[in-house]
Amino acid sequence: MSVQGRESIITTQRLIEKKQRGEKIVMLTVYDYTMGCILDSVGIDIALVGDSCANVMSGHETTLPITLDQMIYHAQSVVRAVKQAMVVADLPFGSYQGNSKEALCSAIRMMKESGVDAIKLEGGKEILESVNRILSAGIPVMGHLGLTPQSIHKFGTYAVRAREEAEAQKLIEDAHLLEEAGCFGIVLEKIPAALGKQIAGELKIPIIGIGAGNGVDGQVLVMHDMLGLSKTFSPRFLRRYANMYETAKTAFEQYAQDVRSGNFPNEQEQY
Ligand code: KIV
């Protein structure tokens, strides 16, 4: 039972059981109440309040500017909507790196004020102290390795990660460290499919991929991307399930035309 009185059907234990049964796990980002209701109605397993919110909701170039207060606000909206899925929220850049005491305070604030079920952090060995401290407070933690957008200025590019042997080795070590620490799952972003499959095979906890191939235990996509709300972002891993950019544009155009022509509202649409 969470602090908001939610009782998610999907728990960390259920996710591990799904992996053991070979059942794929479905994860999708969401940032608001309305979309949260739709997402939950189709039985998505994990609703991720991702810091990609900074990009798709606020128009920032990177995820770095979003604040803990802003993430908590979005997480609260999602928690009000989602009754079945596990709700996981990203801790934003600057709220956990380099200071495990601050990391714990950020995680506690997120849990207390939003009512999410778990938090997600980007990084491996370098954030292990923060991971351990948060876990010691009984807060479930999901890891995130590979392309970690909060470190984009270090990488300098959004290209595929861990193609080179040394980086692939570090990624494998980091994944094991996070599992040993007690993380309940790990997101792997934009890495070779063979590496994703290897890590999913070596670890007991669920591995969720975004651009990590089909050999992992589940998939996650950014909602706005898979709905086709953005026209410009087209990485190879993205499958668009709708063309909502065109749907919304056509509706806005028709509305403007109807208002301007006096066609809206008609007799039935007024008192
Ligand atoms: O913020 C986000 O949307 C994410 C996904 C890309 C996994 O972390």
Coordinates of C-alpha atoms and ligand atoms in Angstrom, one line a residue:
M1 CA 0.0 0.0 0.0
S2 CA 1.5 3.4 -0.9
V3 CA 1.1 6.6 1.0
Q4 CA -1.7 7.7 -1.4
G5 CA -3.7 4.6 -0.6
R6 CA -3.0 3.0 -3.9
E7 CA -2.4 -0.7 -4.0
S8 CA -0.6 -1.5 -7.3
I9 CA -1.2 -4.9 -8.7
I10 CA 2.2 -4.9 -10.1
T11 CA 4.9 -5.3 -7.5
T12 CA 8.7 -5.8 -7.7
Q13 CA 8.0 -9.5 -6.9
R14 CA 5.4 -9.8 -9.7
L15 CA 8.0 -8.4 -12.1
I16 CA 10.6 -10.9 -11.2
E17 CA 8.0 -13.7 -11.6
K18 CA 7.1 -12.4 -15.0
K19 CA 10.8 -12.6 -16.0
Q20 CA 11.0 -16.2 -14.6
R21 CA 7.9 -17.2 -16.7
G22 CA 9.4 -15.5 -19.7
E23 CA 6.5 -13.0 -19.9
K24 CA 7.6 -9.7 -21.4
I25 CA 7.2 -6.6 -19.2
V26 CA 5.5 -3.5 -20.7
M27 CA 6.6 -0.1 -19.6
L28 CA 5.6 3.3 -20.9
T29 CA 6.3 6.9 -19.9
V30 CA 3.5 9.1 -18.7
Y31 CA 3.5 12.6 -17.2
D32 CA -0.2 13.5 -16.6
Y33 CA -3.5 12.3 -15.2
T34 CA -5.5 11.9 -18.4
M35 CA -2.9 9.8 -20.2
G36 CA -2.3 7.9 -16.9
C37 CA -6.0 6.8 -16.9
I38 CA -5.7 5.5 -20.5
L39 CA -2.4 3.8 -19.9
D40 CA -3.8 2.0 -16.8
S41 CA -7.0 0.9 -18.6
V42 CA -5.0 -1.4 -20.9
G43 CA -2.9 -3.1 -18.2
I44 CA 0.6 -1.6 -18.8
D45 CA 2.9 -3.1 -16.2
I46 CA 5.1 0.0 -15.3
A47 CA 4.2 3.6 -15.7
L48 CA 7.4 5.6 -15.8
V49 CA 7.2 9.3 -14.9
G50 CA 10.4 9.9 -16.8
D51 CA 12.5 13.0 -16.8
S52 CA 12.0 13.0 -20.6
C53 CA 9.1 15.1 -19.3
A54 CA 11.6 18.0 -19.7
N55 CA 11.8 17.3 -23.4
V56 CA 8.3 16.3 -24.5
M57 CA 6.2 18.4 -22.0
S58 CA 8.4 21.4 -21.5
G59 CA 10.5 21.7 -24.7
H60 CA 13.9 21.6 -23.2
E61 CA 16.8 20.2 -25.3
T62 CA 18.0 17.9 -22.6
T63 CA 16.6 16.4 -19.4
L64 CA 18.9 18.4 -17.2
P65 CA 16.7 21.5 -16.4
I66 CA 13.8 19.6 -14.8
T67 CA 13.6 20.1 -11.0
L68 CA 12.7 17.7 -8.2
D69 CA 9.6 19.8 -7.5
Q70 CA 8.5 19.6 -11.1
M71 CA 9.0 15.8 -11.2
I72 CA 7.0 15.5 -8.0
Y73 CA 4.2 17.5 -9.5
H74 CA 4.0 15.2 -12.6
A75 CA 4.3 12.1 -10.5
Q76 CA 1.4 13.2 -8.3
S77 CA -0.8 13.6 -11.4
V78 CA 0.1 10.1 -12.6
V79 CA -0.4 8.5 -9.2
R80 CA -4.0 10.0 -9.1
A81 CA -4.7 8.1 -12.3
V82 CA -2.9 4.8 -12.1
K83 CA -4.5 2.1 -10.0
Q84 CA -2.9 -1.1 -11.3
A85 CA 0.5 -0.4 -12.8
M86 CA 3.7 0.1 -10.8
V87 CA 4.5 3.8 -10.9
V88 CA 8.2 4.6 -11.1
A89 CA 9.6 8.2 -11.1
D90 CA 13.0 9.4 -12.2
L91 CA 15.0 11.4 -9.7
P92 CA 16.2 14.4 -11.8
F93 CA 19.7 15.5 -12.6
G94 CA 21.4 17.1 -9.5
S95 CA 19.1 15.5 -6.9
Y96 CA 21.2 12.4 -6.2
Q97 CA 24.7 12.4 -7.9
G98 CA 27.7 12.9 -5.7
N99 CA 25.9 13.2 -2.4
S100 CA 24.2 10.1 -1.0
K101 CA 22.6 12.0 1.9
E102 CA 20.9 14.4 -0.6
A103 CA 20.0 11.4 -2.8
L104 CA 18.1 9.9 0.2
C105 CA 16.4 13.2 0.9
S106 CA 15.3 13.5 -2.7
A107 CA 14.0 9.9 -2.8
I108 CA 12.1 10.3 0.4
R109 CA 10.5 13.5 -0.8
M110 CA 9.5 11.8 -4.1
M111 CA 8.0 8.9 -2.2
K112 CA 6.2 10.9 0.5
E113 CA 4.9 13.8 -1.7
S114 CA 3.9 11.9 -4.8
G115 CA 3.0 8.4 -3.7
V116 CA 5.0 6.6 -6.5
D117 CA 6.0 3.0 -5.9
A118 CA 9.7 3.3 -6.8
I119 CA 12.3 5.6 -8.2
K120 CA 14.8 5.3 -11.0
L121 CA 18.4 6.6 -11.1
E122 CA 20.9 6.8 -14.0
G123 CA 24.4 5.4 -13.6
G124 CA 26.4 2.5 -12.1
K125 CA 29.4 2.3 -9.8
E126 CA 29.6 6.1 -9.6
I127 CA 26.2 6.4 -7.9
L128 CA 26.3 3.1 -5.9
E129 CA 26.6 4.9 -2.6
S130 CA 23.4 6.8 -3.3
V131 CA 21.6 3.6 -4.5
N132 CA 22.6 1.8 -1.3
R133 CA 21.5 4.6 0.9
I134 CA 18.1 4.9 -0.8
L135 CA 17.6 1.1 -0.7
S136 CA 18.5 1.0 3.0
A137 CA 15.5 3.3 3.6
G138 CA 13.3 0.6 2.0
I139 CA 12.7 2.5 -1.2
P140 CA 12.7 0.3 -4.3
V141 CA 15.3 1.5 -6.9
M142 CA 15.4 0.8 -10.6
G143 CA 18.7 1.4 -12.4
H144 CA 19.3 2.9 -15.8
L145 CA 22.5 2.2 -17.9
G146 CA 23.8 2.6 -21.4
L147 CA 22.7 5.9 -22.8
T148 CA 22.0 7.9 -19.7
P149 CA 20.6 11.3 -20.9
Q150 CA 21.4 13.1 -17.7
S151 CA 25.1 12.6 -18.7
I152 CA 24.7 13.9 -22.2
H153 CA 27.3 16.6 -21.8
K154 CA 29.9 13.9 -20.8
F155 CA 29.0 11.7 -23.8
G156 CA 28.6 14.6 -26.2
T157 CA 26.2 12.6 -28.4
Y158 CA 23.0 10.5 -28.3
A159 CA 24.7 7.8 -30.4
V160 CA 24.5 4.0 -29.5
R161 CA 26.6 3.2 -26.3
A162 CA 28.9 0.3 -25.4
R163 CA 29.8 -0.7 -28.9
E164 CA 33.5 -0.9 -27.7
E165 CA 34.6 -3.8 -25.6
A166 CA 35.8 -1.7 -22.6
E167 CA 32.5 0.2 -22.3
A168 CA 30.5 -3.0 -22.8
Q169 CA 32.5 -4.6 -19.9
K170 CA 31.9 -1.6 -17.6
L171 CA 28.2 -1.8 -18.4
I172 CA 28.0 -5.5 -17.6
E173 CA 29.9 -4.8 -14.3
D174 CA 27.6 -2.0 -13.4
A175 CA 24.5 -4.1 -14.1
H176 CA 25.8 -6.8 -11.7
L177 CA 26.7 -4.1 -9.1
L178 CA 23.1 -2.7 -9.3
E179 CA 21.6 -6.2 -8.9
E180 CA 23.8 -7.1 -6.0
A181 CA 23.0 -3.8 -4.3
G182 CA 19.3 -4.7 -4.5
C183 CA 17.8 -2.8 -7.5
F184 CA 14.6 -4.5 -8.6
G185 CA 15.2 -3.8 -12.3
I186 CA 17.3 -2.0 -14.8
V187 CA 16.6 0.1 -17.9
L188 CA 19.2 -0.4 -20.7
E189 CA 19.1 2.4 -23.3
K190 CA 20.5 2.4 -26.8
I191 CA 23.0 -0.4 -26.7
P192 CA 23.7 -3.3 -29.0
A193 CA 21.0 -6.0 -29.0
A194 CA 23.5 -8.8 -28.2
L195 CA 24.8 -7.0 -25.1
G196 CA 21.2 -6.4 -23.9
K197 CA 20.5 -10.1 -24.3
Q198 CA 23.6 -11.1 -22.5
I199 CA 22.9 -8.9 -19.5
A200 CA 19.2 -10.1 -19.4
G201 CA 20.5 -13.7 -19.4
E202 CA 23.1 -13.1 -16.6
L203 CA 20.8 -11.2 -14.2
K204 CA 17.9 -12.4 -12.2
I205 CA 16.2 -9.0 -12.1
P206 CA 14.1 -7.7 -15.1
I207 CA 16.0 -5.8 -17.8
I208 CA 13.8 -3.3 -19.7
G209 CA 15.2 -2.0 -23.0
I210 CA 14.8 1.1 -25.0
G211 CA 16.8 0.5 -28.2
A212 CA 18.4 -2.5 -26.5
G213 CA 17.0 -5.2 -28.8
N214 CA 14.5 -8.0 -28.4
G215 CA 16.5 -10.2 -26.0
V216 CA 15.7 -8.3 -22.9
D217 CA 12.8 -8.9 -20.5
G218 CA 10.6 -5.9 -21.5
Q219 CA 10.4 -2.7 -23.4
V220 CA 9.8 1.0 -22.6
L221 CA 9.1 3.8 -25.0
V222 CA 8.4 7.5 -24.5
M223 CA 4.7 8.0 -24.8
H224 CA 4.9 11.1 -27.0
D225 CA 7.2 9.4 -29.4
M226 CA 5.2 6.2 -29.8
L227 CA 2.0 8.2 -30.3
G228 CA 3.6 10.1 -33.2
L229 CA 3.2 13.5 -31.4
S230 CA 6.7 14.6 -32.5
K231 CA 7.7 14.6 -36.1
T232 CA 11.4 15.3 -35.7
F233 CA 12.6 12.5 -33.3
S234 CA 13.1 9.3 -35.3
P235 CA 15.7 7.0 -33.8
R236 CA 15.9 3.5 -35.3
F237 CA 14.4 1.8 -32.2
L238 CA 11.2 3.9 -32.3
R239 CA 8.0 2.4 -33.6
R240 CA 5.1 4.9 -34.0
Y241 CA 1.7 3.4 -33.1
A242 CA -0.3 6.4 -34.1
N243 CA 0.0 9.7 -35.9
M244 CA -1.3 12.0 -33.3
Y245 CA 0.5 15.0 -34.6
E246 CA -1.6 14.9 -37.7
T247 CA -4.8 14.0 -35.8
A248 CA -4.4 17.0 -33.5
K249 CA -3.4 19.3 -36.3
T250 CA -6.5 18.4 -38.4
A251 CA -8.8 18.9 -35.3
F252 CA -7.3 22.3 -34.5
E253 CA -7.6 23.4 -38.2
Q254 CA -11.3 22.2 -38.4
Y255 CA -12.1 24.0 -35.1
A256 CA -10.5 27.3 -36.2
Q257 CA -12.4 27.0 -39.5
D258 CA -15.7 26.3 -37.8
V259 CA -15.3 29.2 -35.3
R260 CA -14.3 31.7 -38.1
S261 CA -17.2 30.6 -40.3
G262 CA -19.8 30.8 -37.5
N263 CA -20.5 27.1 -37.9
F264 CA -19.5 26.4 -34.3
P265 CA -21.5 26.4 -32.0
N266 CA -24.6 25.3 -33.9
E267 CA -28.2 25.2 -32.5
Q268 CA -27.7 22.0 -30.6
E269 CA -24.5 23.3 -29.0
Q270 CA -26.0 26.3 -27.2
Y271 CA -28.4 27.0 -24.3
Ligands
KIV1 O1 13.0 9.6 -18.9 C1 12.7 8.7 -19.6 O2 11.7 8.8 -20.4 C2 13.4 7.5 -19.5 C3 13.1 6.4 -20.6 C4 13.8 6.8 -21.8 C5 13.5 5.1 -20.1 O3 14.2 7.3 -18.7

